[in-house]
Amino acid sequence: MELNYLSIQEAVEGLKKKSFSALELTRACLKQVKSIDKKINAFLTLNEEGALQNAKKADELIHTSNAIFDSRPLLGIPMGLKDLYTTEKLRTTAGSKIIENYIPPFDATVVRKYKEAGAVFLGKTNEDAWGHGSSGENSDYGPTRNPYDLDRVPGGSSSGSGAAVASGECLIATGTDTGSSVRLPAVYCNLVGLKPTYGRVSRYGVIAMASSFDTIGHMTHTVYDNAKVLEVTAGQDPHDATSSPLKVPKYTSYLGKDIKGLKIGIPKEYIVEGMDPRVKDLTLQAIEKLKSLGATVKQISLPHTDVAMACYYILVPSEVSSNLARYDGIRYGGPRELFGAEAKRRIMLGAYTLSSGYYDAYYLKAAKVRRLIKQDFENVFKEVDVIVAPSSPSLPFKIGEKANDPLQMYLSDIFLCPMNIAGVPSLNVPCGFIDGLPVGMQIIGPHFQEEILYQVGYKFEQETEYYKTRPKL
Amino acid sequence: MAKKILSRVEILHLADLAKLKLTEEEIEKFRVQLSEIIGYIEQLNRVDTENVEPVAQLTDLTNISREDTSSEAQSLTQAQTLQNAKTAKDGYIRVEALFTE
């Protein structure tokens, strides 16, 4: 078994048994990066020296006792960090030329948590600049390519992270999900990707896109791995006033629990004409599989689905225009001329919707529609335990296909952005392949009930084992 | 309903508000693209939001505060603060003059 394609669970077992060392594991990942990243462009900054040091330190700790994994559950595990995550002394660019040379003086809270859990930081991954995008094509450093088909996009904005895990460059990679950006690369790269509940994971030190939408997520090969990582990242943070004081459950303890009698709702607004019919069929087959595992399935309605995108594209650019105002080229970074086209579009759109005379018609109106969309979800969760829906209306598209049509690009998020509007958690789980390209479905739950998503996802994954498929590189 | 089309003057105004300098090509390109996007988002007008409270934030948390003391965990040294500023000098960041004679 190639070490760089192990799951976190397998890697930890192997490290405990001394089948291989943490140094060997990190070296295997670094070797893969050097071998293929020229083709994939997943990494912006490689932390080779730091990673080897982390790995050596991990080996020292593992030699003291295997019990060390109780307090450091990710000890020795090589990971990628989306370049929106502030990492002390390690260049952080947000995928943008504006902060091309920015070396942060501090760590984001989640970065500190990953460090304390013993993870090995392989490097910073490529992304659509500032999180603005669904394909990775808005990176100022060139697009990342999908390991399953190098002519296609890996999904965005956490494009590098998705491609890095899928191509065996690391075992887990982080992302942010403001409107789709963990789940879409997860679906296009055959990974399990989590958008947590807003407030479940601290946003401190993760470069802000839209502060009432941003969530801090991650991508892994398996459901177990994903749940294990959330145990590390979740929790209240005094540095983030929007982080929840709710206790963090032991998510991995829910895996293997039955789903007999669990009520699943399928939103009728998500099974629509405009979808690729093959994707629709595969998703419906996955739902049948959930039924065969004992769940009951019924049709539900999320009536304001058709206006979710419009609501999103008023509120998010408004918050973006405010968050990007800090890039004045004075305290850090270069001049504002360095912003790419998509960043400029969103900043100006936000300036428009927030400007005097337009604020009520656009921003305030959208904030009210947001209430209605949130209520749609809350009402549905009175009838069902989880919602299952397709993650993407189409297969991963070709690089360049939507690049000249911003509105078309925005519509890739159509099934994904409503969850950010409502703040509910959603987990992408692979559900098959069409012409060798991955398809995924999302499992959506009530606020702060990620454990149910993992419970359902795990049962499905164990039956189908799509994580065993690898891209042919 | 007539679709909103932004004028060149409006684009220049937005660019000014956002402190962005645009080329001629960008002004026209963004004028067309933003008009299309605004045309799309106008569909919100047909949603009935009478008596609906806007969402200001998604958590139910209120008044999250801390003691008004300085903490090392949340502070940077002067050196750290200045390390990424290109015009740092003598412990200050130099900026362009706001007032000229």
Coordinates of C-alpha atoms in Angstrom, one line a residue:
Chain A
M1 CA 0.0 0.0 0.0
E2 CA 1.4 3.4 -0.9
L3 CA 1.8 5.4 2.3
N4 CA 0.6 8.6 0.7
Y5 CA -2.8 7.2 -0.1
L6 CA -3.5 5.9 3.4
S7 CA -6.5 7.2 5.3
I8 CA -5.7 9.0 8.6
Q9 CA -7.2 6.0 10.4
E10 CA -4.9 3.5 8.6
A11 CA -1.9 5.8 9.0
V12 CA -2.3 6.1 12.7
E13 CA -2.7 2.4 13.0
G14 CA 0.5 1.9 11.0
L15 CA 2.4 4.4 13.1
K16 CA 1.3 2.7 16.3
K17 CA 2.3 -0.7 15.0
K18 CA 5.6 0.8 13.8
S19 CA 5.0 -0.5 10.3
F20 CA 6.5 2.7 9.1
S21 CA 7.7 6.0 10.6
A22 CA 6.2 9.4 10.5
L23 CA 9.3 10.5 8.5
E24 CA 8.6 7.8 5.9
L25 CA 5.0 8.9 5.6
T26 CA 5.9 12.6 5.1
R27 CA 8.6 11.6 2.7
A28 CA 6.1 9.6 0.6
C29 CA 3.8 12.6 0.4
L30 CA 6.6 15.0 -0.5
K31 CA 7.8 12.6 -3.2
Q32 CA 4.3 12.6 -4.7
V33 CA 4.2 16.4 -4.6
K34 CA 7.5 16.6 -6.4
S35 CA 6.4 14.0 -8.9
I36 CA 3.0 15.4 -10.0
D37 CA 2.3 18.9 -8.7
K38 CA 3.7 20.5 -11.8
K39 CA 0.7 19.0 -13.6
I40 CA -1.8 19.6 -10.8
N41 CA -0.7 22.9 -9.3
A42 CA -2.2 22.2 -5.9
F43 CA 0.5 23.7 -3.8
L44 CA 1.5 27.4 -3.7
T45 CA 4.0 27.1 -0.9
L46 CA 5.7 23.8 0.1
N47 CA 6.9 23.6 3.7
E48 CA 9.5 20.8 3.1
E49 CA 12.0 21.6 5.9
G50 CA 9.2 22.3 8.4
A51 CA 7.3 19.2 7.4
L52 CA 10.4 17.0 7.8
Q53 CA 11.1 18.6 11.2
N54 CA 7.5 18.0 12.3
A55 CA 7.7 14.4 11.2
K56 CA 11.0 13.8 13.1
K57 CA 9.4 15.3 16.2
A58 CA 6.4 13.1 15.7
D59 CA 8.6 10.0 15.6
E60 CA 10.3 11.0 18.8
L61 CA 6.9 11.3 20.5
I62 CA 5.6 8.0 19.1
H63 CA 8.6 6.2 20.5
T64 CA 7.6 7.3 24.0
S65 CA 4.2 5.6 24.0
N66 CA 1.2 4.9 21.7
A67 CA -1.0 6.7 24.2
I68 CA 0.4 9.9 22.7
F69 CA -2.3 9.5 20.0
D70 CA -5.0 10.1 22.6
S71 CA -3.9 13.7 23.1
R72 CA -2.5 14.1 19.6
P73 CA -4.9 12.4 17.3
L74 CA -3.3 13.6 14.1
L75 CA 0.4 13.0 15.1
G76 CA 2.5 12.6 12.1
I77 CA -0.3 13.1 9.6
P78 CA 0.8 15.1 6.5
M79 CA -1.8 17.8 5.6
G80 CA -2.3 20.7 3.3
L81 CA -3.7 24.1 4.5
K82 CA -5.8 26.3 2.2
D83 CA -3.9 29.5 1.7
L84 CA -6.6 31.5 3.4
Y85 CA -5.4 30.0 6.7
T86 CA -2.9 32.3 8.4
T87 CA 0.2 30.3 9.4
E88 CA 2.9 32.0 11.4
K89 CA 6.2 32.4 9.5
L90 CA 4.8 30.5 6.5
R91 CA 3.8 32.6 3.5
T92 CA 0.0 33.1 3.2
T93 CA -1.3 34.5 -0.1
A94 CA -5.1 33.9 -0.1
G95 CA -4.5 32.9 -3.8
S96 CA -4.0 36.6 -4.6
K97 CA -1.1 38.7 -5.8
I98 CA -2.1 41.4 -3.3
I99 CA -0.4 39.5 -0.4
E100 CA 2.0 37.6 -2.5
N101 CA 4.8 38.1 0.0
Y102 CA 2.8 38.2 3.2
I103 CA 4.5 36.3 6.1
P104 CA 2.0 36.2 9.0
P105 CA 3.1 37.0 12.5
F106 CA 0.5 34.6 14.1
D107 CA -1.4 31.3 13.6
A108 CA -5.1 31.0 13.1
T109 CA -6.8 29.2 16.0
V110 CA -7.5 26.1 13.9
V111 CA -3.9 26.1 12.7
R112 CA -2.8 26.1 16.3
K113 CA -5.3 23.2 17.0
Y114 CA -3.9 21.2 14.1
K115 CA -0.4 21.8 15.4
E116 CA -1.3 20.8 18.9
A117 CA -2.9 17.6 17.4
G118 CA 0.5 16.8 16.0
A119 CA -0.2 17.2 12.2
V120 CA 2.6 17.7 9.8
F121 CA 2.2 20.9 7.6
L122 CA 3.2 20.0 4.1
G123 CA 2.3 23.3 2.7
K124 CA -0.3 25.9 1.6
T125 CA -2.7 25.0 -1.1
N126 CA -3.9 26.9 -4.1
E127 CA -7.4 28.5 -4.3
D128 CA -9.6 31.0 -6.1
A129 CA -8.2 34.3 -4.8
W130 CA -10.0 35.3 -1.5
G131 CA -12.3 32.3 -1.9
H132 CA -14.1 33.9 -4.8
G133 CA -14.9 31.1 -7.1
S134 CA -16.2 27.6 -7.8
S135 CA -13.5 26.1 -10.0
G136 CA -10.0 27.3 -8.9
E137 CA -9.7 29.3 -12.1
N138 CA -9.7 32.6 -10.2
S139 CA -6.4 31.9 -8.6
D140 CA -3.8 34.6 -9.3
Y141 CA -1.3 31.7 -9.5
G142 CA -2.8 29.6 -12.2
P143 CA -5.7 27.1 -12.0
T144 CA -5.4 23.8 -10.2
R145 CA -6.3 20.7 -12.3
N146 CA -8.6 17.8 -11.4
P147 CA -6.5 14.7 -10.8
Y148 CA -9.4 12.6 -12.3
D149 CA -9.1 14.6 -15.6
L150 CA -6.4 17.2 -16.0
D151 CA -8.5 19.2 -18.5
R152 CA -11.2 19.7 -15.9
V153 CA -11.6 21.8 -12.8
P154 CA -11.3 20.3 -9.3
G155 CA -14.0 22.6 -8.0
G156 CA -13.4 25.7 -5.8
S157 CA -12.6 27.7 -4.1
S158 CA -10.6 25.2 -2.0
S159 CA -9.3 23.7 -5.3
G160 CA -5.7 23.0 -4.3
S161 CA -6.9 21.2 -1.1
G162 CA -9.3 18.9 -3.0
A163 CA -6.7 18.1 -5.7
A164 CA -4.0 17.5 -3.1
V165 CA -5.9 14.9 -1.1
A166 CA -7.3 13.2 -4.2
S167 CA -3.9 12.9 -5.8
G168 CA -2.2 11.4 -2.7
E169 CA -0.1 14.5 -2.0
C170 CA -1.4 14.6 1.6
L171 CA -4.0 12.8 3.7
I172 CA -6.2 15.7 4.7
A173 CA -6.5 19.3 3.6
T174 CA -8.4 22.2 4.9
G175 CA -10.8 24.5 3.2
T176 CA -13.4 27.2 3.9
D177 CA -17.0 27.0 2.8
T178 CA -18.8 30.3 2.3
G179 CA -21.2 29.1 -0.5
S180 CA -19.8 25.8 -1.7
S181 CA -16.1 26.0 -1.4
V182 CA -15.3 22.8 0.6
R183 CA -18.2 20.7 -0.8
L184 CA -17.7 21.4 -4.5
P185 CA -14.0 20.4 -4.6
A186 CA -14.9 17.4 -2.4
V187 CA -17.5 16.2 -4.9
Y188 CA -15.4 16.9 -8.0
C189 CA -12.4 15.1 -6.4
N190 CA -14.2 12.1 -4.8
L191 CA -13.7 13.2 -1.2
V192 CA -15.7 13.6 2.0
G193 CA -16.0 17.3 2.6
L194 CA -17.6 19.1 5.5
K195 CA -19.2 22.4 5.7
P196 CA -19.7 22.7 9.5
T197 CA -22.5 24.6 11.2
Y198 CA -21.7 28.4 11.2
G199 CA -20.0 28.9 14.6
R200 CA -18.9 25.3 15.1
V201 CA -15.3 26.0 14.2
S202 CA -13.4 29.2 15.0
R203 CA -12.8 31.6 12.1
Y204 CA -10.1 33.5 13.9
G205 CA -7.1 33.9 11.6
V206 CA -8.8 32.5 8.5
I207 CA -8.8 35.4 6.1
A208 CA -12.4 36.6 6.0
M209 CA -14.5 36.5 2.9
A210 CA -18.1 37.0 4.1
S211 CA -18.2 37.0 7.9
S212 CA -21.7 35.8 8.4
F213 CA -21.3 33.0 5.9
D214 CA -17.7 31.7 6.2
T215 CA -17.3 28.2 7.8
I216 CA -14.1 26.4 8.4
G217 CA -14.1 22.9 6.9
H218 CA -11.9 20.1 5.6
M219 CA -11.6 17.2 3.1
T220 CA -10.6 13.6 3.6
H221 CA -10.8 10.3 1.8
T222 CA -13.2 8.8 4.4
V223 CA -16.0 9.7 6.8
Y224 CA -14.1 8.4 9.8
D225 CA -11.2 10.6 9.0
N226 CA -13.5 13.6 8.5
A227 CA -15.2 13.0 11.9
K228 CA -11.9 12.6 13.6
V229 CA -10.6 15.9 12.3
L230 CA -13.8 17.8 13.4
E231 CA -13.1 16.5 16.9
V232 CA -9.9 18.5 16.7
T233 CA -11.1 21.7 15.1
A234 CA -14.5 22.3 16.7
G235 CA -15.1 24.3 19.8
Q236 CA -15.5 27.7 21.3
D237 CA -12.7 30.2 20.8
P238 CA -12.3 33.4 22.9
H239 CA -10.8 35.0 19.8
D240 CA -14.0 34.4 17.8
A241 CA -17.1 35.9 19.3
T242 CA -19.3 34.0 16.9
S243 CA -18.0 30.6 17.9
S244 CA -20.5 28.4 19.8
P245 CA -20.1 27.4 23.4
L246 CA -21.9 24.1 22.7
K247 CA -20.0 21.0 23.8
V248 CA -18.2 19.2 21.0
P249 CA -19.5 15.6 20.6
K250 CA -17.2 12.7 20.0
Y251 CA -18.2 12.5 16.4
T252 CA -16.4 9.2 15.7
S253 CA -18.6 7.4 18.3
Y254 CA -21.6 7.8 16.0
L255 CA -20.1 5.8 13.2
G256 CA -21.5 2.3 12.8
K257 CA -24.8 3.3 14.5
D258 CA -27.8 2.1 12.6
I259 CA -29.9 4.4 10.4
K260 CA -33.1 2.2 10.6
G261 CA -36.1 4.5 11.0
L262 CA -34.0 7.6 10.4
K263 CA -36.1 10.1 8.4
I264 CA -34.5 11.5 5.2
G265 CA -36.1 14.4 3.3
I266 CA -35.4 14.8 -0.4
P267 CA -36.1 18.4 -1.5
K268 CA -38.2 18.5 -4.6
E269 CA -36.6 21.8 -5.7
Y270 CA -33.2 20.0 -6.0
I271 CA -34.2 17.3 -8.4
V272 CA -34.7 19.4 -11.5
E273 CA -34.7 19.5 -15.2
G274 CA -31.5 21.5 -15.7
M275 CA -29.4 18.8 -14.0
D276 CA -27.2 16.4 -16.0
P277 CA -29.7 13.4 -16.1
R278 CA -26.9 10.9 -15.4
V279 CA -26.0 12.8 -12.2
K280 CA -29.7 12.9 -11.3
D281 CA -30.0 9.1 -11.8
L282 CA -26.9 8.3 -9.8
T283 CA -28.2 10.5 -6.9
L284 CA -31.6 8.8 -6.9
Q285 CA -29.8 5.4 -6.9
A286 CA -27.8 6.5 -3.8
I287 CA -31.1 7.5 -2.1
E288 CA -32.5 4.0 -2.9
K289 CA -29.4 2.6 -1.2
L290 CA -30.1 4.7 1.9
K291 CA -33.6 3.2 1.9
S292 CA -32.2 -0.3 1.7
L293 CA -30.1 0.5 4.8
G294 CA -33.3 1.1 6.7
A295 CA -33.9 4.9 6.4
T296 CA -37.3 6.2 5.5
V297 CA -37.3 8.7 2.7
K298 CA -39.9 11.3 1.9
Q299 CA -40.2 14.3 -0.4
I300 CA -40.0 17.7 1.3
S301 CA -40.0 21.3 0.1
L302 CA -37.5 24.2 0.5
P303 CA -39.8 26.7 -1.2
H304 CA -37.3 29.6 -1.4
T305 CA -34.6 27.6 -3.1
D306 CA -35.1 29.5 -6.4
V307 CA -34.1 32.9 -4.9
A308 CA -31.2 31.6 -2.8
M309 CA -28.6 32.5 -5.4
A310 CA -29.9 36.0 -5.7
C311 CA -30.0 36.4 -1.9
Y312 CA -26.4 35.1 -1.7
Y313 CA -25.1 37.4 -4.4
I314 CA -26.3 40.4 -2.6
L315 CA -25.3 39.6 0.9
V316 CA -21.9 38.0 0.2
P317 CA -20.4 40.7 -2.1
S318 CA -21.6 43.2 0.4
E319 CA -19.6 41.5 3.2
V320 CA -16.7 40.9 0.8
S321 CA -16.5 44.6 -0.1
S322 CA -16.2 45.4 3.6
N323 CA -13.7 42.6 4.4
L324 CA -11.4 43.5 1.5
A325 CA -11.3 47.2 2.4
R326 CA -8.4 46.4 4.8
Y327 CA -6.1 45.6 1.8
D328 CA -4.8 49.2 1.5
G329 CA -1.3 48.3 0.6
I330 CA 0.0 50.2 3.7
R331 CA 0.2 47.8 6.6
Y332 CA 0.8 44.8 4.4
G333 CA 0.4 43.7 0.8
G334 CA 0.5 45.6 -2.5
P335 CA -1.7 48.2 -4.1
R336 CA -5.4 47.5 -4.8
E337 CA -4.6 47.4 -8.6
L338 CA -3.4 43.9 -8.0
F339 CA -6.9 42.6 -7.3
G340 CA -8.1 40.1 -10.0
A341 CA -11.2 40.6 -12.0
E342 CA -13.5 38.5 -9.8
A343 CA -12.4 40.3 -6.6
K344 CA -13.0 43.7 -8.3
R345 CA -16.5 42.5 -9.5
R346 CA -17.5 41.4 -6.0
I347 CA -16.1 44.5 -4.3
M348 CA -18.0 46.8 -6.7
L349 CA -21.2 44.8 -6.5
G350 CA -21.0 45.1 -2.7
A351 CA -20.3 48.8 -2.9
Y352 CA -23.5 49.1 -5.1
T353 CA -25.8 47.0 -2.8
L354 CA -24.6 48.8 0.3
S355 CA -24.6 52.3 -1.1
S356 CA -27.0 54.9 0.1
G357 CA -30.3 54.8 -1.8
Y358 CA -29.8 51.1 -2.7
Y359 CA -29.2 49.5 0.8
D360 CA -33.0 49.0 1.5
A361 CA -33.8 47.6 -1.9
Y362 CA -30.9 45.2 -2.0
Y363 CA -29.1 44.4 1.3
L364 CA -32.0 44.7 3.7
K365 CA -34.3 42.9 1.3
A366 CA -31.8 40.1 0.9
A367 CA -31.4 39.9 4.7
K368 CA -35.1 39.4 5.0
V369 CA -35.1 36.7 2.3
R370 CA -32.3 35.1 4.3
R371 CA -34.7 34.7 7.3
L372 CA -37.2 32.9 5.0
I373 CA -34.5 30.5 3.7
K374 CA -33.3 29.8 7.2
Q375 CA -36.9 29.1 8.2
D376 CA -37.4 26.7 5.3
F377 CA -34.7 24.5 6.7
E378 CA -35.9 24.8 10.3
N379 CA -39.4 23.8 9.2
V380 CA -38.2 20.8 7.3
F381 CA -36.2 19.6 10.3
K382 CA -39.4 19.3 12.3
E383 CA -40.5 16.6 9.8
V384 CA -37.2 14.8 9.0
D385 CA -33.8 14.1 10.6
V386 CA -31.6 14.9 7.6
I387 CA -31.9 16.2 4.1
V388 CA -30.2 14.4 1.2
A389 CA -29.6 16.3 -2.1
P390 CA -27.2 16.3 -5.0
S391 CA -24.1 18.4 -4.5
S392 CA -23.7 19.5 -8.1
P393 CA -26.0 19.7 -11.0
S394 CA -23.2 18.6 -13.3
L395 CA -20.0 16.7 -13.6
P396 CA -16.7 18.6 -13.1
F397 CA -16.6 21.0 -16.1
K398 CA -13.7 21.7 -18.4
I399 CA -11.2 24.4 -17.6
G400 CA -12.2 27.6 -19.4
E401 CA -15.8 26.5 -20.0
K402 CA -17.4 29.0 -17.6
A403 CA -14.5 31.4 -17.1
N404 CA -16.0 34.1 -19.4
D405 CA -19.5 34.0 -17.9
P406 CA -19.4 35.0 -14.2
L407 CA -23.2 34.3 -13.8
Q408 CA -22.8 30.8 -15.2
M409 CA -20.0 30.2 -12.8
Y410 CA -22.1 31.4 -9.9
L411 CA -24.8 28.9 -10.8
S412 CA -22.5 25.9 -10.1
D413 CA -23.2 26.7 -6.4
I414 CA -26.9 26.4 -6.8
F415 CA -27.4 23.4 -4.6
L416 CA -24.7 24.4 -2.1
C417 CA -25.1 28.0 -1.2
P418 CA -28.5 27.7 0.6
M419 CA -26.8 25.9 3.5
N420 CA -24.5 28.8 4.0
I421 CA -27.4 31.2 4.0
A422 CA -29.1 29.2 6.7
G423 CA -25.9 28.2 8.6
V424 CA -26.8 24.5 8.6
P425 CA -24.1 21.8 8.3
S426 CA -23.6 19.7 5.2
L427 CA -21.4 16.8 4.4
N428 CA -20.5 15.8 0.8
V429 CA -20.1 12.0 0.4
P430 CA -19.0 10.4 -2.9
C431 CA -21.8 8.5 -4.5
G432 CA -20.4 7.1 -7.8
F433 CA -18.7 7.9 -11.1
I434 CA -19.9 8.8 -14.6
D435 CA -17.3 8.4 -17.4
G436 CA -14.6 8.2 -14.6
L437 CA -15.7 11.5 -13.1
P438 CA -16.8 11.7 -9.5
V439 CA -20.4 12.4 -8.3
G440 CA -21.3 13.3 -4.8
M441 CA -24.4 13.9 -2.6
Q442 CA -24.7 16.1 0.4
I443 CA -26.2 15.2 3.7
I444 CA -27.6 18.2 5.4
G445 CA -28.6 18.5 9.1
P446 CA -30.0 20.8 11.7
H447 CA -27.6 23.3 13.3
F448 CA -24.9 21.7 15.4
Q449 CA -25.9 18.1 14.6
E450 CA -22.9 17.1 12.5
E451 CA -23.0 13.7 14.2
I452 CA -26.1 12.6 12.3
L453 CA -24.4 13.6 9.0
Y454 CA -21.5 11.3 9.9
Q455 CA -23.7 8.5 11.0
V456 CA -25.6 8.5 7.7
G457 CA -22.5 9.1 5.6
Y458 CA -20.6 6.3 7.2
K459 CA -23.3 3.7 6.6
F460 CA -23.5 4.7 3.0
E461 CA -19.7 4.7 2.5
Q462 CA -19.2 1.3 4.1
E463 CA -21.7 -0.2 1.6
T464 CA -20.3 1.5 -1.5
E465 CA -16.5 2.1 -0.8
Y466 CA -16.1 4.8 -3.5
Y467 CA -13.1 6.1 -1.5
K468 CA -11.1 3.1 -2.8
T469 CA -11.1 4.5 -6.3
R470 CA -8.0 6.6 -7.2
P471 CA -7.3 8.9 -10.1
K472 CA -5.1 7.5 -12.8
L473 CA -2.1 9.8 -12.7
Chain B
M1 CA -39.9 45.1 -15.8
A2 CA -37.0 46.8 -17.4
K3 CA -33.6 45.3 -16.5
K4 CA -31.2 47.6 -14.7
I5 CA -28.3 48.6 -16.9
L6 CA -25.5 50.4 -15.1
S7 CA -24.0 53.5 -16.7
R8 CA -20.4 54.3 -17.1
V9 CA -20.8 57.1 -14.6
E10 CA -22.2 54.6 -12.0
I11 CA -19.3 52.2 -12.6
L12 CA -16.8 55.0 -12.1
H13 CA -18.6 56.0 -8.9
L14 CA -18.5 52.4 -7.5
A15 CA -14.8 52.2 -8.4
D16 CA -14.2 55.4 -6.5
L17 CA -16.1 54.2 -3.4
A18 CA -14.1 51.0 -3.5
K19 CA -10.8 52.7 -4.2
L20 CA -10.2 50.7 -7.3
K21 CA -8.5 52.1 -10.4
L22 CA -10.0 50.6 -13.6
T23 CA -8.7 50.6 -17.2
E24 CA -11.1 51.7 -20.0
E25 CA -11.4 48.1 -21.0
E26 CA -12.3 47.1 -17.4
I27 CA -14.9 49.9 -17.1
E28 CA -16.8 48.6 -20.0
K29 CA -16.4 44.9 -19.2
F30 CA -17.5 45.3 -15.6
R31 CA -20.4 47.6 -16.7
V32 CA -21.8 44.8 -18.8
Q33 CA -21.1 42.0 -16.3
L34 CA -22.4 43.8 -13.3
S35 CA -25.5 44.9 -15.1
E36 CA -26.2 41.2 -15.9
I37 CA -25.6 40.2 -12.3
I38 CA -27.8 43.0 -10.9
G39 CA -30.5 42.0 -13.4
Y40 CA -30.4 38.5 -12.0
I41 CA -30.5 39.6 -8.3
E42 CA -33.5 41.8 -8.9
Q43 CA -35.7 38.7 -8.8
L44 CA -35.7 39.1 -5.0
N45 CA -38.3 41.8 -5.5
R46 CA -41.0 39.3 -6.1
V47 CA -40.5 37.7 -2.7
D48 CA -43.0 38.8 -0.1
T49 CA -41.0 39.9 2.9
E50 CA -43.7 41.9 4.7
N51 CA -43.3 41.5 8.5
V52 CA -40.1 39.4 8.1
E53 CA -37.2 40.2 10.4
P54 CA -33.9 40.6 8.6
V55 CA -31.1 38.2 9.6
A56 CA -28.2 40.2 11.1
Q57 CA -26.3 37.1 12.3
L58 CA -26.9 33.4 12.4
T59 CA -25.9 32.6 16.0
D60 CA -28.3 33.2 18.9
L61 CA -25.4 34.6 20.8
T62 CA -25.5 38.1 22.3
N63 CA -23.1 40.3 24.3
I64 CA -20.1 38.1 24.0
S65 CA -17.4 40.1 25.7
R66 CA -14.1 39.8 27.5
E67 CA -12.3 41.7 30.3
D68 CA -10.9 45.0 29.0
T69 CA -7.3 44.0 29.7
S70 CA -4.4 43.3 27.3
S71 CA -3.4 39.7 26.8
E72 CA -0.2 38.4 25.3
A73 CA -2.2 35.8 23.4
Q74 CA -3.9 38.5 21.5
S75 CA -1.1 41.0 21.0
L76 CA 1.7 41.4 18.5
T77 CA 5.0 43.0 19.3
Q78 CA 5.8 46.2 17.5
A79 CA 8.3 44.3 15.3
Q80 CA 5.8 41.8 14.3
T81 CA 3.2 44.5 13.5
L82 CA 5.7 46.2 11.2
Q83 CA 7.3 43.2 9.6
N84 CA 5.0 43.2 6.5
A85 CA 4.8 47.0 6.0
K86 CA 6.9 48.2 3.1
T87 CA 7.3 51.7 4.4
A88 CA 8.1 50.9 8.1
K89 CA 10.6 53.3 9.6
D90 CA 11.6 54.1 13.2
G91 CA 8.7 52.1 14.5
Y92 CA 6.2 53.8 12.3
I93 CA 4.4 53.1 9.1
R94 CA 4.8 55.9 6.6
V95 CA 1.8 56.9 4.6
E96 CA 1.2 59.3 1.7
A97 CA 0.5 62.8 2.7
L98 CA -3.2 63.5 3.2
F99 CA -2.8 67.3 3.2
T100 CA -0.6 69.1 0.8
E101 CA 0.2 72.8 1.0

